[in-house]
Amino acid sequence: MALVPCQVLRAAILLSYFSILCNYKAIDMPAHQTYGGSWKFLTFINLVIQAVFFGICVLTDLSSLLTKGNDSQEQERQLKKLISLRDWMMAVLAFPIGVFVVTMFWSIYIYDRELVYPKLLDNFIPPWLNHGMHTTVLPFILIEMRTTHHEYPSRTCGLIAVCTFSIAYILWVCWIYHVTGVWVYPLLDYLGSEAKIIFFATVTAIINIFYLLGEVLNNCIWDTQKCMEEGKEKTKLD
């Protein structure tokens, strides 16, 4: 894709996340008034992650345009740092957490929506906003992966970062239960202590799998793209 269309696309996605976040925060929902507020839900945390990530993408695009044709080495270094941050966020947070939220939400929703999204929430959250939080995240992140090559960190560093995020969120959920006596997700009420440990370990493992999936998918897309470009160049030479 050409640079300008990609810029417009990323800017549009960023604006859509701002709209979703603003509409979500404007909802007068009882859960928002309890301990932890919106920050106790992984869905909300993921929306913030996606908004920040696409904000960095847009900033990178703008910086790239401003430094184009400029011989300033300092600006080039700053741009490389921004690109490295963008790629790290894509690898460690935006892709694995985004894919996890979408797949886990709809899997549990189809099985029994009361475990993750009680019907009561339909009175507060309109369907379009629900899909904005739990559906469009996946195509948006796949579009970004297809339009831009991202350099992944070393697998060890990446998996350590993913595990750190997962464990931090699990501890946050447990702390909220310790303070309020109420689990963030109704599903946890039906699990015993040992089952909860297995559940949390499984969740961490799944997020790690999504990290590896993102790495493989990124490599497949761009290795194929590279082969196609080399093939075209070879055809021209012939």
PDB file of C-alpha atoms in Angstrom:
ATOM      1  CA  MET A   1       0.000   0.000   0.000  1.00  0.00           C
ATOM      2  CA  ALA A   2       1.081   3.566  -0.663  1.00  0.00           C
ATOM      3  CA  LEU A   3       2.202   5.652   2.258  1.00  0.00           C
ATOM      4  CA  VAL A   4      -0.615   8.237   2.148  1.00  0.00           C
ATOM      5  CA  PRO A   5      -3.487   5.678   2.137  1.00  0.00           C
ATOM      6  CA  CYS A   6      -1.839   3.909   5.089  1.00  0.00           C
ATOM      7  CA  GLN A   7      -1.619   7.183   6.976  1.00  0.00           C
ATOM      8  CA  VAL A   8      -5.271   7.929   6.361  1.00  0.00           C
ATOM      9  CA  LEU A   9      -6.242   4.404   7.381  1.00  0.00           C
ATOM     10  CA  ARG A  10      -4.320   4.564  10.659  1.00  0.00           C
ATOM     11  CA  ALA A  11      -5.710   8.008  11.449  1.00  0.00           C
ATOM     12  CA  ALA A  12      -9.258   6.722  10.822  1.00  0.00           C
ATOM     13  CA  ILE A  13      -8.684   3.729  13.117  1.00  0.00           C
ATOM     14  CA  LEU A  14      -7.255   6.001  15.808  1.00  0.00           C
ATOM     15  CA  LEU A  15     -10.304   8.292  15.604  1.00  0.00           C
ATOM     16  CA  SER A  16     -12.617   5.284  15.833  1.00  0.00           C
ATOM     17  CA  TYR A  17     -10.896   4.176  19.054  1.00  0.00           C
ATOM     18  CA  PHE A  18     -11.223   7.673  20.493  1.00  0.00           C
ATOM     19  CA  SER A  19     -14.937   7.563  19.664  1.00  0.00           C
ATOM     20  CA  ILE A  20     -15.372   4.129  21.275  1.00  0.00           C
ATOM     21  CA  LEU A  21     -13.488   5.159  24.419  1.00  0.00           C
ATOM     22  CA  CYS A  22     -15.411   8.428  24.774  1.00  0.00           C
ATOM     23  CA  ASN A  23     -18.784   6.723  24.321  1.00  0.00           C
ATOM     24  CA  TYR A  24     -17.847   3.934  26.716  1.00  0.00           C
ATOM     25  CA  LYS A  25     -16.685   6.357  29.416  1.00  0.00           C
ATOM     26  CA  ALA A  26     -19.869   8.406  28.980  1.00  0.00           C
ATOM     27  CA  ILE A  27     -22.037   5.423  29.960  1.00  0.00           C
ATOM     28  CA  ASP A  28     -23.416   5.722  33.472  1.00  0.00           C
ATOM     29  CA  MET A  29     -22.830   2.096  34.430  1.00  0.00           C
ATOM     30  CA  PRO A  30     -22.720   0.901  38.079  1.00  0.00           C
ATOM     31  CA  ALA A  31     -19.489  -1.042  37.457  1.00  0.00           C
ATOM     32  CA  HIS A  32     -17.728   2.211  36.574  1.00  0.00           C
ATOM     33  CA  GLN A  33     -18.413   3.558  40.047  1.00  0.00           C
ATOM     34  CA  THR A  34     -16.938   0.612  41.954  1.00  0.00           C
ATOM     35  CA  TYR A  35     -13.324  -0.011  42.959  1.00  0.00           C
ATOM     36  CA  GLY A  36     -11.005  -0.018  39.951  1.00  0.00           C
ATOM     37  CA  GLY A  37     -13.543   1.653  37.675  1.00  0.00           C
ATOM     38  CA  SER A  38     -13.189   0.822  33.991  1.00  0.00           C
ATOM     39  CA  TRP A  39      -9.561  -0.177  34.553  1.00  0.00           C
ATOM     40  CA  LYS A  40     -10.548  -3.508  36.072  1.00  0.00           C
ATOM     41  CA  PHE A  41     -11.795  -4.762  32.695  1.00  0.00           C
ATOM     42  CA  LEU A  42      -9.303  -6.141  30.198  1.00  0.00           C
ATOM     43  CA  THR A  43     -11.560  -4.927  27.393  1.00  0.00           C
ATOM     44  CA  PHE A  44     -11.075  -1.317  28.472  1.00  0.00           C
ATOM     45  CA  ILE A  45      -7.334  -1.772  29.029  1.00  0.00           C
ATOM     46  CA  ASN A  46      -7.097  -3.276  25.554  1.00  0.00           C
ATOM     47  CA  LEU A  47      -8.949  -0.309  24.024  1.00  0.00           C
ATOM     48  CA  VAL A  48      -6.441   2.039  25.647  1.00  0.00           C
ATOM     49  CA  ILE A  49      -3.561  -0.112  24.375  1.00  0.00           C
ATOM     50  CA  GLN A  50      -4.960  -0.060  20.829  1.00  0.00           C
ATOM     51  CA  ALA A  51      -5.559   3.705  20.927  1.00  0.00           C
ATOM     52  CA  VAL A  52      -2.039   4.383  22.205  1.00  0.00           C
ATOM     53  CA  PHE A  53      -0.565   1.994  19.645  1.00  0.00           C
ATOM     54  CA  PHE A  54      -2.354   3.574  16.680  1.00  0.00           C
ATOM     55  CA  GLY A  55      -1.512   6.996  18.094  1.00  0.00           C
ATOM     56  CA  ILE A  56       2.165   6.023  17.923  1.00  0.00           C
ATOM     57  CA  CYS A  57       1.617   4.698  14.377  1.00  0.00           C
ATOM     58  CA  VAL A  58       0.157   8.047  13.278  1.00  0.00           C
ATOM     59  CA  LEU A  59       2.955   9.928  15.032  1.00  0.00           C
ATOM     60  CA  THR A  60       5.512   7.712  13.277  1.00  0.00           C
ATOM     61  CA  ASP A  61       3.911   8.420   9.907  1.00  0.00           C
ATOM     62  CA  LEU A  62       3.966  12.165  10.538  1.00  0.00           C
ATOM     63  CA  SER A  63       7.573  12.049  11.720  1.00  0.00           C
ATOM     64  CA  SER A  64       8.538  10.007   8.661  1.00  0.00           C
ATOM     65  CA  LEU A  65       7.004  12.611   6.353  1.00  0.00           C
ATOM     66  CA  LEU A  66       8.676  15.486   8.203  1.00  0.00           C
ATOM     67  CA  THR A  67      12.107  13.865   8.139  1.00  0.00           C
ATOM     68  CA  LYS A  68      11.838  12.755   4.507  1.00  0.00           C
ATOM     69  CA  GLY A  69      14.636  14.387   2.555  1.00  0.00           C
ATOM     70  CA  ASN A  70      16.152  15.724   5.772  1.00  0.00           C
ATOM     71  CA  ASP A  71      19.770  14.806   6.465  1.00  0.00           C
ATOM     72  CA  SER A  72      19.545  15.400  10.227  1.00  0.00           C
ATOM     73  CA  GLN A  73      21.004  12.350  11.981  1.00  0.00           C
ATOM     74  CA  GLU A  74      19.361  13.302  15.271  1.00  0.00           C
ATOM     75  CA  GLN A  75      15.912  13.275  13.675  1.00  0.00           C
ATOM     76  CA  GLU A  76      16.702   9.927  12.089  1.00  0.00           C
ATOM     77  CA  ARG A  77      17.665   8.507  15.493  1.00  0.00           C
ATOM     78  CA  GLN A  78      14.458   9.801  17.059  1.00  0.00           C
ATOM     79  CA  LEU A  79      12.417   8.306  14.227  1.00  0.00           C
ATOM     80  CA  LYS A  80      14.115   4.930  14.678  1.00  0.00           C
ATOM     81  CA  LYS A  81      13.300   5.018  18.399  1.00  0.00           C
ATOM     82  CA  LEU A  82       9.664   5.762  17.586  1.00  0.00           C
ATOM     83  CA  ILE A  83       9.552   2.909  15.080  1.00  0.00           C
ATOM     84  CA  SER A  84      11.107   0.552  17.646  1.00  0.00           C
ATOM     85  CA  LEU A  85       8.461   1.554  20.218  1.00  0.00           C
ATOM     86  CA  ARG A  86       5.698   1.059  17.647  1.00  0.00           C
ATOM     87  CA  ASP A  87       6.986  -2.397  16.712  1.00  0.00           C
ATOM     88  CA  TRP A  88       7.425  -3.426  20.369  1.00  0.00           C
ATOM     89  CA  MET A  89       3.863  -2.388  21.222  1.00  0.00           C
ATOM     90  CA  MET A  90       2.507  -4.256  18.221  1.00  0.00           C
ATOM     91  CA  ALA A  91       4.369  -7.444  19.123  1.00  0.00           C
ATOM     92  CA  VAL A  92       3.928  -7.518  22.893  1.00  0.00           C
ATOM     93  CA  LEU A  93       0.609  -5.754  23.548  1.00  0.00           C
ATOM     94  CA  ALA A  94      -1.544  -4.715  20.587  1.00  0.00           C
ATOM     95  CA  PHE A  95      -1.641  -8.035  18.723  1.00  0.00           C
ATOM     96  CA  PRO A  96      -1.656 -10.698  21.504  1.00  0.00           C
ATOM     97  CA  ILE A  97      -3.942  -8.792  23.896  1.00  0.00           C
ATOM     98  CA  GLY A  98      -6.244  -7.615  21.106  1.00  0.00           C
ATOM     99  CA  VAL A  99      -6.652 -11.089  19.616  1.00  0.00           C
ATOM    100  CA  PHE A 100      -7.068 -12.610  23.092  1.00  0.00           C
ATOM    101  CA  VAL A 101      -9.869 -10.195  24.045  1.00  0.00           C
ATOM    102  CA  VAL A 102     -11.808 -10.854  20.827  1.00  0.00           C
ATOM    103  CA  THR A 103     -11.442 -14.650  20.803  1.00  0.00           C
ATOM    104  CA  MET A 104     -12.024 -15.193  24.532  1.00  0.00           C
ATOM    105  CA  PHE A 105     -14.984 -12.818  24.726  1.00  0.00           C
ATOM    106  CA  TRP A 106     -16.888 -14.338  21.824  1.00  0.00           C
ATOM    107  CA  SER A 107     -15.993 -17.919  22.776  1.00  0.00           C
ATOM    108  CA  ILE A 108     -17.394 -17.482  26.279  1.00  0.00           C
ATOM    109  CA  TYR A 109     -20.277 -15.327  25.008  1.00  0.00           C
ATOM    110  CA  ILE A 110     -21.409 -18.080  22.631  1.00  0.00           C
ATOM    111  CA  TYR A 111     -21.152 -20.687  25.392  1.00  0.00           C
ATOM    112  CA  ASP A 112     -22.947 -18.633  28.067  1.00  0.00           C
ATOM    113  CA  ARG A 113     -23.013 -14.864  27.798  1.00  0.00           C
ATOM    114  CA  GLU A 114     -23.921 -14.470  31.482  1.00  0.00           C
ATOM    115  CA  LEU A 115     -20.391 -15.587  32.373  1.00  0.00           C
ATOM    116  CA  VAL A 116     -18.777 -12.623  30.639  1.00  0.00           C
ATOM    117  CA  TYR A 117     -21.410 -10.162  29.365  1.00  0.00           C
ATOM    118  CA  PRO A 118     -24.730 -10.398  31.271  1.00  0.00           C
ATOM    119  CA  LYS A 119     -27.911  -9.357  29.451  1.00  0.00           C
ATOM    120  CA  LEU A 120     -28.211  -6.506  31.938  1.00  0.00           C
ATOM    121  CA  LEU A 121     -25.395  -4.747  30.069  1.00  0.00           C
ATOM    122  CA  ASP A 122     -27.606  -4.467  26.977  1.00  0.00           C
ATOM    123  CA  ASN A 123     -29.450  -1.710  28.839  1.00  0.00           C
ATOM    124  CA  PHE A 124     -26.234   0.326  29.035  1.00  0.00           C
ATOM    125  CA  ILE A 125     -24.080  -0.662  26.050  1.00  0.00           C
ATOM    126  CA  PRO A 126     -25.557  -0.459  22.510  1.00  0.00           C
ATOM    127  CA  PRO A 127     -24.694  -3.271  20.062  1.00  0.00           C
ATOM    128  CA  TRP A 128     -22.442  -1.068  17.893  1.00  0.00           C
ATOM    129  CA  LEU A 129     -20.332  -0.157  20.916  1.00  0.00           C
ATOM    130  CA  ASN A 130     -20.105  -3.789  21.995  1.00  0.00           C
ATOM    131  CA  HIS A 131     -18.752  -4.716  18.558  1.00  0.00           C
ATOM    132  CA  GLY A 132     -16.413  -1.736  18.679  1.00  0.00           C
ATOM    133  CA  MET A 133     -14.935  -3.091  21.891  1.00  0.00           C
ATOM    134  CA  HIS A 134     -14.971  -6.805  21.112  1.00  0.00           C
ATOM    135  CA  THR A 135     -15.040  -7.295  17.319  1.00  0.00           C
ATOM    136  CA  THR A 136     -13.410  -4.580  15.203  1.00  0.00           C
ATOM    137  CA  VAL A 137     -10.193  -4.823  17.234  1.00  0.00           C
ATOM    138  CA  LEU A 138      -9.230  -7.952  15.286  1.00  0.00           C
ATOM    139  CA  PRO A 139      -9.627  -6.646  11.706  1.00  0.00           C
ATOM    140  CA  PHE A 140      -7.975  -3.349  12.677  1.00  0.00           C
ATOM    141  CA  ILE A 141      -4.849  -5.056  14.021  1.00  0.00           C
ATOM    142  CA  LEU A 142      -4.710  -7.458  11.058  1.00  0.00           C
ATOM    143  CA  ILE A 143      -4.920  -4.506   8.655  1.00  0.00           C
ATOM    144  CA  GLU A 144      -2.000  -2.878  10.449  1.00  0.00           C
ATOM    145  CA  MET A 145       0.021  -6.080  10.276  1.00  0.00           C
ATOM    146  CA  ARG A 146      -0.676  -6.397   6.545  1.00  0.00           C
ATOM    147  CA  THR A 147       0.197  -2.796   5.692  1.00  0.00           C
ATOM    148  CA  THR A 148       3.365  -2.410   7.779  1.00  0.00           C
ATOM    149  CA  HIS A 149       6.284  -4.688   8.543  1.00  0.00           C
ATOM    150  CA  HIS A 150       7.048  -4.828  12.276  1.00  0.00           C
ATOM    151  CA  GLU A 151      10.361  -5.943  13.722  1.00  0.00           C
ATOM    152  CA  TYR A 152       9.692  -8.347  16.592  1.00  0.00           C
ATOM    153  CA  PRO A 153      11.977  -8.409  19.647  1.00  0.00           C
ATOM    154  CA  SER A 154      13.892 -11.569  20.508  1.00  0.00           C
ATOM    155  CA  ARG A 155      11.457 -14.333  21.352  1.00  0.00           C
ATOM    156  CA  THR A 156      12.700 -14.608  24.941  1.00  0.00           C
ATOM    157  CA  CYS A 157      12.317 -10.882  25.618  1.00  0.00           C
ATOM    158  CA  GLY A 158       8.914 -10.820  23.929  1.00  0.00           C
ATOM    159  CA  LEU A 159       7.535 -13.762  25.900  1.00  0.00           C
ATOM    160  CA  ILE A 160       8.885 -12.339  29.175  1.00  0.00           C
ATOM    161  CA  ALA A 161       7.113  -9.032  28.462  1.00  0.00           C
ATOM    162  CA  VAL A 162       3.841 -10.809  27.585  1.00  0.00           C
ATOM    163  CA  CYS A 163       4.017 -12.944  30.745  1.00  0.00           C
ATOM    164  CA  THR A 164       4.746  -9.857  32.846  1.00  0.00           C
ATOM    165  CA  PHE A 165       1.634  -8.115  31.510  1.00  0.00           C
ATOM    166  CA  SER A 166      -0.526 -11.225  31.997  1.00  0.00           C
ATOM    167  CA  ILE A 167       0.641 -11.838  35.570  1.00  0.00           C
ATOM    168  CA  ALA A 168       0.262  -8.142  36.440  1.00  0.00           C
ATOM    169  CA  TYR A 169      -3.355  -8.155  35.249  1.00  0.00           C
ATOM    170  CA  ILE A 170      -4.141 -11.408  37.073  1.00  0.00           C
ATOM    171  CA  LEU A 171      -2.722  -9.953  40.298  1.00  0.00           C
ATOM    172  CA  TRP A 172      -4.799  -6.811  39.717  1.00  0.00           C
ATOM    173  CA  VAL A 173      -7.973  -8.928  39.357  1.00  0.00           C
ATOM    174  CA  CYS A 174      -7.118 -10.851  42.536  1.00  0.00           C
ATOM    175  CA  TRP A 175      -6.433  -7.604  44.406  1.00  0.00           C
ATOM    176  CA  ILE A 176      -9.830  -6.222  43.385  1.00  0.00           C
ATOM    177  CA  TYR A 177     -11.456  -9.374  44.748  1.00  0.00           C
ATOM    178  CA  HIS A 178      -9.426  -9.015  47.963  1.00  0.00           C
ATOM    179  CA  VAL A 179     -10.676  -5.438  48.406  1.00  0.00           C
ATOM    180  CA  THR A 180     -14.287  -5.800  47.270  1.00  0.00           C
ATOM    181  CA  GLY A 181     -15.078  -9.506  47.680  1.00  0.00           C
ATOM    182  CA  VAL A 182     -16.412  -9.535  44.102  1.00  0.00           C
ATOM    183  CA  TRP A 183     -14.705 -11.044  41.063  1.00  0.00           C
ATOM    184  CA  VAL A 184     -14.383  -8.804  38.025  1.00  0.00           C
ATOM    185  CA  TYR A 185     -15.764 -11.576  35.801  1.00  0.00           C
ATOM    186  CA  PRO A 186     -18.788 -13.694  36.859  1.00  0.00           C
ATOM    187  CA  LEU A 187     -17.051 -16.779  35.415  1.00  0.00           C
ATOM    188  CA  LEU A 188     -14.586 -16.794  38.336  1.00  0.00           C
ATOM    189  CA  ASP A 189     -17.443 -17.224  40.834  1.00  0.00           C
ATOM    190  CA  TYR A 190     -18.045 -20.724  39.474  1.00  0.00           C
ATOM    191  CA  LEU A 191     -14.437 -21.885  39.829  1.00  0.00           C
ATOM    192  CA  GLY A 192     -12.776 -23.358  42.902  1.00  0.00           C
ATOM    193  CA  SER A 193      -9.326 -22.268  44.085  1.00  0.00           C
ATOM    194  CA  GLU A 194      -7.441 -24.916  42.117  1.00  0.00           C
ATOM    195  CA  ALA A 195      -9.599 -24.323  39.048  1.00  0.00           C
ATOM    196  CA  LYS A 196      -8.849 -20.602  39.234  1.00  0.00           C
ATOM    197  CA  ILE A 197      -5.096 -21.300  39.259  1.00  0.00           C
ATOM    198  CA  ILE A 198      -5.478 -23.573  36.226  1.00  0.00           C
ATOM    199  CA  PHE A 199      -7.657 -20.946  34.516  1.00  0.00           C
ATOM    200  CA  PHE A 200      -5.151 -18.142  35.108  1.00  0.00           C
ATOM    201  CA  ALA A 201      -2.260 -20.338  33.932  1.00  0.00           C
ATOM    202  CA  THR A 202      -4.233 -21.269  30.804  1.00  0.00           C
ATOM    203  CA  VAL A 203      -5.018 -17.625  30.083  1.00  0.00           C
ATOM    204  CA  THR A 204      -1.321 -16.735  30.350  1.00  0.00           C
ATOM    205  CA  ALA A 205      -0.400 -19.632  28.054  1.00  0.00           C
ATOM    206  CA  ILE A 206      -3.007 -18.585  25.464  1.00  0.00           C
ATOM    207  CA  ILE A 207      -1.717 -14.995  25.385  1.00  0.00           C
ATOM    208  CA  ASN A 208       1.803 -16.350  24.859  1.00  0.00           C
ATOM    209  CA  ILE A 209       0.513 -18.507  22.008  1.00  0.00           C
ATOM    210  CA  PHE A 210      -1.061 -15.427  20.409  1.00  0.00           C
ATOM    211  CA  TYR A 211       2.278 -13.653  20.713  1.00  0.00           C
ATOM    212  CA  LEU A 212       3.951 -16.496  18.810  1.00  0.00           C
ATOM    213  CA  LEU A 213       1.092 -16.520  16.288  1.00  0.00           C
ATOM    214  CA  GLY A 214       1.640 -12.811  15.656  1.00  0.00           C
ATOM    215  CA  GLU A 215       5.359 -13.350  15.111  1.00  0.00           C
ATOM    216  CA  VAL A 216       4.746 -16.200  12.662  1.00  0.00           C
ATOM    217  CA  LEU A 217       1.993 -14.315  10.829  1.00  0.00           C
ATOM    218  CA  ASN A 218       4.127 -11.174  10.544  1.00  0.00           C
ATOM    219  CA  ASN A 219       7.031 -13.176   9.121  1.00  0.00           C
ATOM    220  CA  CYS A 220       4.813 -15.097   6.691  1.00  0.00           C
ATOM    221  CA  ILE A 221       3.160 -11.942   5.340  1.00  0.00           C
ATOM    222  CA  TRP A 222       6.382 -10.051   4.809  1.00  0.00           C
ATOM    223  CA  ASP A 223       8.494 -12.981   3.611  1.00  0.00           C
ATOM    224  CA  THR A 224       5.820 -13.586   0.961  1.00  0.00           C
ATOM    225  CA  GLN A 225       5.750  -9.881   0.099  1.00  0.00           C
ATOM    226  CA  LYS A 226       9.536  -9.836  -0.227  1.00  0.00           C
ATOM    227  CA  CYS A 227       9.506 -12.890  -2.500  1.00  0.00           C
ATOM    228  CA  MET A 228       6.832 -11.275  -4.713  1.00  0.00           C
ATOM    229  CA  GLU A 229       8.846  -8.052  -5.006  1.00  0.00           C
ATOM    230  CA  GLU A 230      12.031  -9.968  -5.824  1.00  0.00           C
ATOM    231  CA  GLY A 231      10.102 -11.964  -8.423  1.00  0.00           C
ATOM    232  CA  LYS A 232       8.846  -8.768 -10.100  1.00  0.00           C
ATOM    233  CA  GLU A 233      12.345  -7.303 -10.172  1.00  0.00           C
ATOM    234  CA  LYS A 234      13.703 -10.516 -11.709  1.00  0.00           C
ATOM    235  CA  THR A 235      10.966 -10.434 -14.375  1.00  0.00           C
ATOM    236  CA  LYS A 236      11.887  -6.854 -15.301  1.00  0.00           C
ATOM    237  CA  LEU A 237      15.563  -7.781 -15.620  1.00  0.00           C
ATOM    238  CA  ASP A 238      14.699 -10.709 -17.890  1.00  0.00           C
TER     239      ASP A 238
END
